[in-house]
mmCIF file of C-alpha atoms and ligand atoms in Angstrom:
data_model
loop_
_atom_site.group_PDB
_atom_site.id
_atom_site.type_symbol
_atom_site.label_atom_id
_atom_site.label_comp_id
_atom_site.label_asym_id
_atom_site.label_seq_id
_atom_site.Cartn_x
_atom_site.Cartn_y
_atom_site.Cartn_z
ATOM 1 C CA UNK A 1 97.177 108.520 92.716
ATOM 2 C CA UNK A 2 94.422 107.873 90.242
ATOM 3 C CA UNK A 3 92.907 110.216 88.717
ATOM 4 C CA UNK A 4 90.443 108.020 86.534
ATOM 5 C CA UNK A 5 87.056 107.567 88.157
ATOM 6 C CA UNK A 6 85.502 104.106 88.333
ATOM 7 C CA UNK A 7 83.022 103.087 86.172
ATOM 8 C CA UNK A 8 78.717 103.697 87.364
ATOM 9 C CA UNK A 9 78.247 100.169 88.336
ATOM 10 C CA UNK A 10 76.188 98.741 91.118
ATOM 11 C CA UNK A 11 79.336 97.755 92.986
ATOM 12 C CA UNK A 12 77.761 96.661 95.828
ATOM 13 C CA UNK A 13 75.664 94.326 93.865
ATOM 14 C CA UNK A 14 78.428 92.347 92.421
ATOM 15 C CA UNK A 15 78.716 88.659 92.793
ATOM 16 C CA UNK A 16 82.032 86.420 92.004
ATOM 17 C CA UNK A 17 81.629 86.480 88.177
ATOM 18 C CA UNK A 18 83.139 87.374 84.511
ATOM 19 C CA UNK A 19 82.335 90.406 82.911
ATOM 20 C CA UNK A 20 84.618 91.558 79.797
ATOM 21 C CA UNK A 21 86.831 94.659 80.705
ATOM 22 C CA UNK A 22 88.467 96.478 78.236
ATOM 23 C CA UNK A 23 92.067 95.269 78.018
ATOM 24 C CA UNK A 24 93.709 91.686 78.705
ATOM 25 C CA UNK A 25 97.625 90.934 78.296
ATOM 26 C CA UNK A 26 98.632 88.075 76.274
ATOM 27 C CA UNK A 27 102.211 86.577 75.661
ATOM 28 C CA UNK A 28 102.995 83.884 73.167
ATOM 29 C CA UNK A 29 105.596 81.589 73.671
ATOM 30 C CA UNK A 30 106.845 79.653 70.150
ATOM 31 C CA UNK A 31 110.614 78.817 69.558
ATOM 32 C CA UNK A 32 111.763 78.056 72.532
ATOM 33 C CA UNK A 33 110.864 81.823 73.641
ATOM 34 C CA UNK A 34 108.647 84.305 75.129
ATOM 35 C CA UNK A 35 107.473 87.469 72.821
ATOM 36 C CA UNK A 36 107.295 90.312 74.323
ATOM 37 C CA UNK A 37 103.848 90.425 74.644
ATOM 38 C CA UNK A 38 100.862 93.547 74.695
ATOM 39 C CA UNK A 39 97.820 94.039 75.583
ATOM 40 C CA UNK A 40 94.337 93.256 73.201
ATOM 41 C CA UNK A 41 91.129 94.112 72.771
ATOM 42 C CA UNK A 42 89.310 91.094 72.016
ATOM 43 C CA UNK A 43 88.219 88.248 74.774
ATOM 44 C CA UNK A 44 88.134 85.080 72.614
ATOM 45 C CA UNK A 45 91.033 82.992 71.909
ATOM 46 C CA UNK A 46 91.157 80.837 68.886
ATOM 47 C CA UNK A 47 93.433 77.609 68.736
ATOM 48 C CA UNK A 48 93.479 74.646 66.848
ATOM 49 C CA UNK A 49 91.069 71.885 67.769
ATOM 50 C CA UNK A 50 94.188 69.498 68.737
ATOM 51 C CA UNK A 51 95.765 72.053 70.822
ATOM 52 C CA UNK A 52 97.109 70.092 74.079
ATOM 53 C CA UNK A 53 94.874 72.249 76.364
ATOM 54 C CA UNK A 54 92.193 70.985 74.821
ATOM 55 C CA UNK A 55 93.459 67.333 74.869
ATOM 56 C CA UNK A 56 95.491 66.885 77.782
ATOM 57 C CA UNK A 57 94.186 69.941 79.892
ATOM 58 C CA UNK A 58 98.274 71.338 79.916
ATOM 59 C CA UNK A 59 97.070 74.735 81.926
ATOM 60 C CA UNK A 60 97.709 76.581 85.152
ATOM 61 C CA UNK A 61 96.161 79.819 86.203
ATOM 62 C CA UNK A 62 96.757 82.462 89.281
ATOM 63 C CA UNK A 63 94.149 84.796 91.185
ATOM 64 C CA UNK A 64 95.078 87.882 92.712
ATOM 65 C CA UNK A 65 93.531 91.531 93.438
ATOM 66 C CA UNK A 66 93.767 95.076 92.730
ATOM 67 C CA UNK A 67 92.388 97.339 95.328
ATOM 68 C CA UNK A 68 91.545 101.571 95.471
ATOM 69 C CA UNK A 69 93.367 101.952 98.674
ATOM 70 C CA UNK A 70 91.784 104.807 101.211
ATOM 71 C CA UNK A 71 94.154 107.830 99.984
ATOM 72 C CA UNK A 72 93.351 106.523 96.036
ATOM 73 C CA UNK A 73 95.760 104.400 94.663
ATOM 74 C CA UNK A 74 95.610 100.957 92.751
ATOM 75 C CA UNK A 75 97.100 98.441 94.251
ATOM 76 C CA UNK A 76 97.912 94.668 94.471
ATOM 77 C CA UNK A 77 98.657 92.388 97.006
ATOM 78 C CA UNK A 78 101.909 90.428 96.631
ATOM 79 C CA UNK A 79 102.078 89.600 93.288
ATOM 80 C CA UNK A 80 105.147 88.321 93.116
ATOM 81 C CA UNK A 81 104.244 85.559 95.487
ATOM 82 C CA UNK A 82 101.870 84.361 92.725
ATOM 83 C CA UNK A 83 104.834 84.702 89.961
ATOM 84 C CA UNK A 84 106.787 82.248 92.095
ATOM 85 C CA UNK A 85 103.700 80.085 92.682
ATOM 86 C CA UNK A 86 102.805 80.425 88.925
ATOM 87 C CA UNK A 87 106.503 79.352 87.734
ATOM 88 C CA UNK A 88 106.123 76.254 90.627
ATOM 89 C CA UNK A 89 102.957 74.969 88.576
ATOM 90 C CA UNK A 90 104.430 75.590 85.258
ATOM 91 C CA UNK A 91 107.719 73.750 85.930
ATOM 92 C CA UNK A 92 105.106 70.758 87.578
ATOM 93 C CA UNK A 93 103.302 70.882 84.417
ATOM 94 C CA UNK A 94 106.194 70.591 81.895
ATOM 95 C CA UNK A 95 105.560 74.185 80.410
ATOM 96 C CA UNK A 96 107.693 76.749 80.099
ATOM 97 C CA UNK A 97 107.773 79.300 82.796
ATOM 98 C CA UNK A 98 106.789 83.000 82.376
ATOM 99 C CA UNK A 99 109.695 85.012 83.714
ATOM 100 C CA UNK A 100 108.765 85.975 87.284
ATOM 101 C CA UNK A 101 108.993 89.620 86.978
ATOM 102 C CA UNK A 102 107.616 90.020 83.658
ATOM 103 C CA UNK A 103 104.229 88.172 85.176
ATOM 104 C CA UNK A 104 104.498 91.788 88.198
ATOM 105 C CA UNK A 105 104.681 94.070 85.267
ATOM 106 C CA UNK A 106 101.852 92.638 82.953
ATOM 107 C CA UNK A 107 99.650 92.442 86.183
ATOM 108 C CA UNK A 108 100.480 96.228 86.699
ATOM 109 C CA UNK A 109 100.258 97.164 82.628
ATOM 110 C CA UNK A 110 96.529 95.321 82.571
ATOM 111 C CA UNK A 111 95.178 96.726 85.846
ATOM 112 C CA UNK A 112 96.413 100.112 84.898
ATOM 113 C CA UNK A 113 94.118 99.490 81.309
ATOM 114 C CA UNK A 114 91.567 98.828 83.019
ATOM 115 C CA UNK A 115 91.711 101.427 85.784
ATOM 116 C CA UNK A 116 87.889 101.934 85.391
ATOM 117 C CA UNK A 117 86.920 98.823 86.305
ATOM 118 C CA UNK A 118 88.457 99.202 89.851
ATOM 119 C CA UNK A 119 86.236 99.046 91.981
ATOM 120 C CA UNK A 120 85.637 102.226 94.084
ATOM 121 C CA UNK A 121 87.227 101.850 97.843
ATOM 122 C CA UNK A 122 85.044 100.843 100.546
ATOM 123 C CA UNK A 123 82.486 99.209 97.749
ATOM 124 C CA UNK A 124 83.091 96.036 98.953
ATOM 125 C CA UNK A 125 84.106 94.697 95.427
ATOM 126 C CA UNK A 126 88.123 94.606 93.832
ATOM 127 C CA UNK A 127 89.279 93.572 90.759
ATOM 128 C CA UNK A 128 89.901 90.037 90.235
ATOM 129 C CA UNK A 129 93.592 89.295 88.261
ATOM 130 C CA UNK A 130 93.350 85.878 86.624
ATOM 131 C CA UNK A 131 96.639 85.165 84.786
ATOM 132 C CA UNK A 132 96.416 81.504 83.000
ATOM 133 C CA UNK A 133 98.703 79.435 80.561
ATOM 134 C CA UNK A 134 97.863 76.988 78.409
ATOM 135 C CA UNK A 135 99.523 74.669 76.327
ATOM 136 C CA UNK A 136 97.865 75.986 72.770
ATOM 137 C CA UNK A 137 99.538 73.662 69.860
ATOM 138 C CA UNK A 138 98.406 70.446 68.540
ATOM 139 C CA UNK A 139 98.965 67.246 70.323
ATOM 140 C CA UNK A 140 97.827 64.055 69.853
ATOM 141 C CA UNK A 141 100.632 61.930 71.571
ATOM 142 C CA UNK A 142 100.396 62.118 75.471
ATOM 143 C CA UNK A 143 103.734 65.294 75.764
ATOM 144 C CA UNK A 144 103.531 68.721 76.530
ATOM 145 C CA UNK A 145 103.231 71.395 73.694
ATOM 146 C CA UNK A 146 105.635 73.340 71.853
ATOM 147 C CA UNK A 147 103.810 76.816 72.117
ATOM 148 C CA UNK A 148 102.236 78.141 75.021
ATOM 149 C CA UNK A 149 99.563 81.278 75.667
ATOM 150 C CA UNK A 150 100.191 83.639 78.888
ATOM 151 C CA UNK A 151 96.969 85.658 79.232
ATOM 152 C CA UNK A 152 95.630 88.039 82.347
ATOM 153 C CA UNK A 153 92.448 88.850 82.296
ATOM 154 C CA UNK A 154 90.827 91.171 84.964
ATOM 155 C CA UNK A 155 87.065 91.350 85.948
ATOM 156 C CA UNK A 156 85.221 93.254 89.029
ATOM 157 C CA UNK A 157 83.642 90.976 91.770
ATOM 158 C CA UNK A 158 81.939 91.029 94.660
ATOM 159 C CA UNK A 159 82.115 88.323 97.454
ATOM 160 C CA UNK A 160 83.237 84.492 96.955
ATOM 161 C CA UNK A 161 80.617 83.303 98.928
ATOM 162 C CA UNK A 162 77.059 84.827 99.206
ATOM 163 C CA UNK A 163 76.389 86.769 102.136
ATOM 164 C CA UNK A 164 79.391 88.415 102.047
ATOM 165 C CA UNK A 165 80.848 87.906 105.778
ATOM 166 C CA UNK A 166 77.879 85.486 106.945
ATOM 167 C CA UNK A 167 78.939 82.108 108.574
ATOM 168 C CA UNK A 168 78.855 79.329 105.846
ATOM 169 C CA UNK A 169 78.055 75.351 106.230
ATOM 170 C CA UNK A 170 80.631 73.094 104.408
ATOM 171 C CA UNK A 171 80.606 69.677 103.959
ATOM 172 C CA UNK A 172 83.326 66.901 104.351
ATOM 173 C CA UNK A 173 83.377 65.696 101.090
ATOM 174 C CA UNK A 174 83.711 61.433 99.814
ATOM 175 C CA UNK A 175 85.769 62.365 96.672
ATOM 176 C CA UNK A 176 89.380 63.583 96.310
ATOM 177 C CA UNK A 177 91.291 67.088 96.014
ATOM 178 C CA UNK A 178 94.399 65.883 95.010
ATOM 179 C CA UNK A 179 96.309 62.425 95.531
ATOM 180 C CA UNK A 180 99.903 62.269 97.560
ATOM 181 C CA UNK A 181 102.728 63.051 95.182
ATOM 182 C CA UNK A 182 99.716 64.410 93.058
ATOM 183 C CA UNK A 183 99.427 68.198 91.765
ATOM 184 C CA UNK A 184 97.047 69.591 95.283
ATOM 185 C CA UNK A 185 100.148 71.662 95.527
ATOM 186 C CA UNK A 186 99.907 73.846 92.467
ATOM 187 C CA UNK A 187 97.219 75.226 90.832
ATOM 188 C CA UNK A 188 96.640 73.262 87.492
ATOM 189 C CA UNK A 189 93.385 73.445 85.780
ATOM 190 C CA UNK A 190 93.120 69.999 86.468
ATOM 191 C CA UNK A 191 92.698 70.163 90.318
ATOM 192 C CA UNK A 192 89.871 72.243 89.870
ATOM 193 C CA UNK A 193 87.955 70.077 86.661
ATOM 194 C CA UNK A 194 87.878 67.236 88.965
ATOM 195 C CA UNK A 195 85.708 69.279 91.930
ATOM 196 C CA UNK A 196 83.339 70.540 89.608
ATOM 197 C CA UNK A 197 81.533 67.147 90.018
ATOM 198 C CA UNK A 198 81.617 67.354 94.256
ATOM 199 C CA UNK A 199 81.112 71.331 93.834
ATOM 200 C CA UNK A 200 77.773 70.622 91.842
ATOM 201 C CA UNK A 201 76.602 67.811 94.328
ATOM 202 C CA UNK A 202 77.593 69.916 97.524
ATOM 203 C CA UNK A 203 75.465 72.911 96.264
ATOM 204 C CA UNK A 204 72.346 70.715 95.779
ATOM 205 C CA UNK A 205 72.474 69.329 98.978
ATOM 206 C CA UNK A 206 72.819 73.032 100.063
ATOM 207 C CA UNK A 207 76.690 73.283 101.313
ATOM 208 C CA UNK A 208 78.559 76.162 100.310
ATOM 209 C CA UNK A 209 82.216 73.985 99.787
ATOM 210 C CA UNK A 210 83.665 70.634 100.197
ATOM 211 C CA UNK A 211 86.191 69.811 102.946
ATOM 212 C CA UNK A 212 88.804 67.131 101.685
ATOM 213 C CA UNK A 213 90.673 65.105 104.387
ATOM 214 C CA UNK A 214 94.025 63.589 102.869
ATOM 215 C CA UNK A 215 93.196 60.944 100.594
ATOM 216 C CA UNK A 216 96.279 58.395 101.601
ATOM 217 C CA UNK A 217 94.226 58.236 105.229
ATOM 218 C CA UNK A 218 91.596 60.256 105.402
ATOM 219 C CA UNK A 219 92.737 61.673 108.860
ATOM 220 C CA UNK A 220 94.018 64.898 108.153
ATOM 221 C CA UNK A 221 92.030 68.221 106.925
ATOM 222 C CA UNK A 222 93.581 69.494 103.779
ATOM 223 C CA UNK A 223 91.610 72.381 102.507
ATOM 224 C CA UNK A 224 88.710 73.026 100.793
ATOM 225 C CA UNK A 225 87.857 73.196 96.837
ATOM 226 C CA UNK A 226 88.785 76.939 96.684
ATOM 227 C CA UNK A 227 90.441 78.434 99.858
ATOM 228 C CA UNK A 228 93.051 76.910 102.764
ATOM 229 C CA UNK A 229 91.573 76.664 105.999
ATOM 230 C CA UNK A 230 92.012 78.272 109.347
ATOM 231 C CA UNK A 231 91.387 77.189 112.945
ATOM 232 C CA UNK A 232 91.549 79.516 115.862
ATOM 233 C CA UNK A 233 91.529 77.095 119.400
ATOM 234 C CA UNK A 234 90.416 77.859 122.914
ATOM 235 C CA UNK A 235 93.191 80.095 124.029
ATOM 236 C CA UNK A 236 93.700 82.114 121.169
ATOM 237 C CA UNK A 237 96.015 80.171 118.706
ATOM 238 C CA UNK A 238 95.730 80.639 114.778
ATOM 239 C CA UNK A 239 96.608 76.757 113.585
ATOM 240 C CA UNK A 240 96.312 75.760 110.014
ATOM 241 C CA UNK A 241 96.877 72.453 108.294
ATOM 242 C CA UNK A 242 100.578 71.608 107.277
ATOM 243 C CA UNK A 243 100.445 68.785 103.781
ATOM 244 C CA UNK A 244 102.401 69.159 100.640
ATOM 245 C CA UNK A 245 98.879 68.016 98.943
ATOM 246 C CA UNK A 246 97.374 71.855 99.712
ATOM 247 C CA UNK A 247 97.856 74.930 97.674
ATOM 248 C CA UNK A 248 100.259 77.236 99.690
ATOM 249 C CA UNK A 249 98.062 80.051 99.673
ATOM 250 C CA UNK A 250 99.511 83.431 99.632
ATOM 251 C CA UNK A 251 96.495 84.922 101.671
ATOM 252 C CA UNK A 252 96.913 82.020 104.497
ATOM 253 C CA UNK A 253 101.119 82.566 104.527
ATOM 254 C CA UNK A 254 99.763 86.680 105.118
ATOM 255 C CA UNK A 255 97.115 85.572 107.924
ATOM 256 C CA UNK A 256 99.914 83.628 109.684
ATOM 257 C CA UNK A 257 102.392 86.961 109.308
ATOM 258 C CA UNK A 258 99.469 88.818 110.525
ATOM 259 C CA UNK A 259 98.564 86.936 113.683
ATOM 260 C CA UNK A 260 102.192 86.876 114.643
ATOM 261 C CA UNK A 261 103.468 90.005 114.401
ATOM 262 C CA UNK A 262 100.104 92.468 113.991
ATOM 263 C CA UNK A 263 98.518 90.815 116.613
ATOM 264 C CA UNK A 264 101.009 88.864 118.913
ATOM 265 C CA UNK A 265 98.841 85.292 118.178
ATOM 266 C CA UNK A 266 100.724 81.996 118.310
ATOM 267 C CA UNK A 267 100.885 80.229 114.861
ATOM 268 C CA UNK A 268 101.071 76.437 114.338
ATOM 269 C CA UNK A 269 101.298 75.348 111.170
ATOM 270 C CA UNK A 270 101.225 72.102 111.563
ATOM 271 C CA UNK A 271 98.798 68.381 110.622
ATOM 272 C CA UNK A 272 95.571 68.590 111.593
ATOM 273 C CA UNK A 273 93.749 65.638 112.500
ATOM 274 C CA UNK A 274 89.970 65.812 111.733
ATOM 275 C CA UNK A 275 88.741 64.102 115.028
ATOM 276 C CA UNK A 276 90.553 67.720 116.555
ATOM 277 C CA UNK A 277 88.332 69.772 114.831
ATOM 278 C CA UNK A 278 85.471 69.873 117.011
ATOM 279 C CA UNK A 279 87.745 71.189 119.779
ATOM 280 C CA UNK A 280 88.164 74.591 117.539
ATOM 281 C CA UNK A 281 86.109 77.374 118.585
ATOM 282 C CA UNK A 282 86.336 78.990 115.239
ATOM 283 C CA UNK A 283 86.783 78.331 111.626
ATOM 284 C CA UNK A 284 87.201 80.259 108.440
ATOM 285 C CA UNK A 285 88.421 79.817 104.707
ATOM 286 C CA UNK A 286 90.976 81.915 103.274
ATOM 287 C CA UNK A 287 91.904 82.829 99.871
ATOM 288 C CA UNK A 288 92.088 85.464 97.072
ATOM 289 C CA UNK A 289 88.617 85.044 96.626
ATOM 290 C CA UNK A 290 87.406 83.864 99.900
ATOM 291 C CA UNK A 291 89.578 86.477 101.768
ATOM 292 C CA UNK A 292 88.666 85.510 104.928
ATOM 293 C CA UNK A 293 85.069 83.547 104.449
ATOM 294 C CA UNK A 294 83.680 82.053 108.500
ATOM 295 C CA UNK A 295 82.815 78.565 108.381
ATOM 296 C CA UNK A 296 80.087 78.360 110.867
ATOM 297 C CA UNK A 297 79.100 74.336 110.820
ATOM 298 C CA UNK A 298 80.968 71.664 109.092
ATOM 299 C CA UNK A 299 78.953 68.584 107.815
ATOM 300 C CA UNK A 300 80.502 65.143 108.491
ATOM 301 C CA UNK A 301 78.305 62.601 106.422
ATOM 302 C CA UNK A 302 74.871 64.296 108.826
ATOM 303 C CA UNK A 303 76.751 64.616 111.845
ATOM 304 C CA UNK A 304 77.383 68.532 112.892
ATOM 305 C CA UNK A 305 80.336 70.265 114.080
ATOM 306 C CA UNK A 306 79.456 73.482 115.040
ATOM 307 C CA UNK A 307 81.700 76.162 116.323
ATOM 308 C CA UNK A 308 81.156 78.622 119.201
ATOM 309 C CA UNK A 309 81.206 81.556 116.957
ATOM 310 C CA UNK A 310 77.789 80.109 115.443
ATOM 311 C CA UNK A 311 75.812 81.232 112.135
ATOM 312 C CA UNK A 312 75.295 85.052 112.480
ATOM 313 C CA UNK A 313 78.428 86.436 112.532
ATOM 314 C CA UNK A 314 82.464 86.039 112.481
ATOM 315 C CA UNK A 315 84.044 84.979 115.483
ATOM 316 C CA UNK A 316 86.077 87.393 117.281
ATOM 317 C CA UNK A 317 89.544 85.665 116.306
ATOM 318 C CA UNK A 318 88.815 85.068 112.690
ATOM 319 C CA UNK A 319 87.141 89.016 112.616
ATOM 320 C CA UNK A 320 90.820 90.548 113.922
ATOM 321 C CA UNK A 321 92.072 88.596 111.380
ATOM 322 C CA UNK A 322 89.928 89.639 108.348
ATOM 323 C CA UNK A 323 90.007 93.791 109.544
ATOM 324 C CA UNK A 324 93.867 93.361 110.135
ATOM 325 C CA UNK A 325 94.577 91.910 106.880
ATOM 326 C CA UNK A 326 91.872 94.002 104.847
ATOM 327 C CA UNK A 327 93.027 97.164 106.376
ATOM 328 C CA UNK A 328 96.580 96.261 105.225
ATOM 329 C CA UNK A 329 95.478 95.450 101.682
ATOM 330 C CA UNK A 330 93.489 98.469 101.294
ATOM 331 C CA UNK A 331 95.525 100.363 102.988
ATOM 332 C CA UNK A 332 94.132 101.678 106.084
ATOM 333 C CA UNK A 333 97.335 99.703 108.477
ATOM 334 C CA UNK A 334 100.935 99.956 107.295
ATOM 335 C CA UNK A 335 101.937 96.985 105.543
ATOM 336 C CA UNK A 336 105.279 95.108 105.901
ATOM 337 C CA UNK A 337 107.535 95.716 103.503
ATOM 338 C CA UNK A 338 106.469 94.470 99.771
ATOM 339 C CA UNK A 339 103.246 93.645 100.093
ATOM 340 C CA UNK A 340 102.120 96.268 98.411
ATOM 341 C CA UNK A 341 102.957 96.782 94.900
ATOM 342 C CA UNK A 342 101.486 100.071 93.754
ATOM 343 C CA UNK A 343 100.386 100.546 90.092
ATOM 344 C CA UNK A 344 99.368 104.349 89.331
HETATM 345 N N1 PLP B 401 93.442 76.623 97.865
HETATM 346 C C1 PLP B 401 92.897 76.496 96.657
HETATM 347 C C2 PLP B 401 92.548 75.140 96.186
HETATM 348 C C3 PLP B 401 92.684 77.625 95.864
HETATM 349 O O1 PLP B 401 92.128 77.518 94.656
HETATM 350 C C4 PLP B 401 93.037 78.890 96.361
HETATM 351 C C5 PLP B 401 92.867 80.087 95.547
HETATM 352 O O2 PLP B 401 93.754 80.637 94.989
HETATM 353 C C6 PLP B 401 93.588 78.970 97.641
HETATM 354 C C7 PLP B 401 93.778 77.822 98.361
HETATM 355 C C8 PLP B 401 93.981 80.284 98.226
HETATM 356 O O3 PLP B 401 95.194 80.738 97.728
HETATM 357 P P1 PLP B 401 95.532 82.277 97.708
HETATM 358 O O4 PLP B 401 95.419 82.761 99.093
HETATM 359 O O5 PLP B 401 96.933 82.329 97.212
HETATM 360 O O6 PLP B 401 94.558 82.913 96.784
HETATM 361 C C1 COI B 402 91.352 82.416 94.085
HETATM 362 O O1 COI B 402 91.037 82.587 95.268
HETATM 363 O O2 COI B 402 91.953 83.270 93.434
HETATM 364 C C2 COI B 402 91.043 81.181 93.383
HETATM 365 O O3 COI B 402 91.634 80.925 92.397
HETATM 366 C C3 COI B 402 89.990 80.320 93.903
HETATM 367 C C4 COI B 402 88.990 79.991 92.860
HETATM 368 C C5 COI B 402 88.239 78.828 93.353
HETATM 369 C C6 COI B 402 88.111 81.145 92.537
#
């Protein structure tokens, strides 16, 4: 149970942004060997101007969230599902791995510094748990570096998406996620430097994210810049696109636990051609950040494919979903067992 009070901020106010907390964790890896880390004060990092993160982007981050569950605890929501997934993109990216359970208990030592800055339950906002590595010596030859920097930093935010649970409008977008073979499957830096040009372009034209197809064919839905994607068909069925370009998002694996054995849906997780889409009745992006964000229209180069469940409100599929898997996280429903990794 905590007993330290949250901070007097306008929680409800809070968008999806950085503000400084008071502690970060930070781990430095020279040698051939992790230290054994602790946690600072200070939020800048200084490196040399060579360093290969710098030159050859050589980073990989995670996102995850601490909650104040309804009877007052922190918690977090399968962290070691992003320890795995953060030792998959390390291994991709030639750097050395952070040990698996030593990424659980630095998430639980910084979210336990910063206990003030979780956000009080039912506010609407959590703590956001970015853990990144980078590759932080000099390079100047294309190879990985010799010393590495594990940090996790935490920040309070409110809702991925403005408007909270409103319907959004996405667009399909012309460019690229991630090639076949490529990196779409782990979450490099990389993946996300080269959507900052389609993110930018999609916002002007007034689209809230870009829908990439597969780029071998342009068929298939992948997912979107920030979140997997969820379909819910006419009779009931949760289906969500199967690719080894996608991240494997730990919310989406949850959603598909969820619909299965919380609320006795069928689950296909399987390709999805694009030209099925319009035969959805509802749509929705889920992630970390998203948690479970309604897509109300998708854009296909001016055309419209609007689902049933409109622009004013979640479907009724996609809302089960979202109150089923919220209630779990913050701990209003039992959860299965280890999803919830307490931290006071
Ligand atoms: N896909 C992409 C590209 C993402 O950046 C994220 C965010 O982490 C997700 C999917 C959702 O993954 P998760 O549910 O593990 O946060
Ligand atoms: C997350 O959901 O944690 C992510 O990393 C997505 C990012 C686009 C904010």
């Amino acid at each position: 149970m905590s007993v330290v009070e949250p901070k007097n901020l306008d929680w409800g106010k809070l968008g999806f942004a950085y503000m400084p907390t008071d502690y970060r964790y930070v781990s430095y890896y020279k040698d051939g060997k992790w230290d054994d880390g602790q946690l600072v004060t200070d939020p800048n990092v200084t490196l040399n101007e060579c360093a290969c993160v710098f030159q050859y982007s050589q980073s990989c981050f995670e996102g995850l969230k601490a909650y104040r569950t309804k009877d007052g605890h922190i918690v977090c929501f399968r962290p070691d599902l992003n320890a795995q997934r953060m030792h998959d993109s390390a291994v991709r990216l030639e750097m050395p791995p952070f040990p698996v359970d030593r990424f659980v208990e630095a998430v639980k030592q910084v979210v336990k510094a910063n206990e003030a800055w979780v956000p009080p339950y039912g506010s609407g906002a959590t703590l956001y748990i970015r853990p990144y590595m980078i590759g932080s010596n000099s390079v100047i030859g294309v190879k990985p570096a010799d010393e590495y920097m594990f940090r996790i930093l935490v920040t309070p935010v409110g809702p991925y998406f403005k408007g909270g649970a409103k319907p959004i409008v996405i667009k399909v977008s012309d460019y690229d996620r991630a090639a076949p073979h490529g990196t779409g499957n782990i979450k490099a830096g990389l993946n996300y430097a080269m959507s900052l040009y389609p993110i930018v372009k999609a916002h002007e034209e007034g689209f809230a994210e870009n829908m990439y197809l597969d780029s071998g064919t342009r068929t298939k839905v992948e997912e979107t810049g920030g979140a997997n994607m969820i379909f819910i068909t006419k009779d009931g069925t949760l289906v969500t696109p199967k690719s080894d370009s996608i991240l494997p998002s730990i919310t989406r694996r949850s959603l598909c636990y969820v619909a299965e054995h919380y609320l006795g849906m069928k689950v296909e997780h399987r390709e999805v051609l694009f030209s099925e889409v319009p035969n959805f009745v509802e749509c929705g992006l889920c992630g970390t950040a998203a948690v479970i964000s309604p897509v109300g229209k998708i854009n296909d180069h001016g055309k419209e494919i609007c689902f049933a469940s409109g622009m004013e409100k979640m479907g009724p599929t996609i809302q089960k979903l979202y109150d089923t898997l919220t209630g779990i996280q913050m701990g209003r429903l039992e959860a299965p067992e280890g999803w919830i990794c307490k931290i006071d």
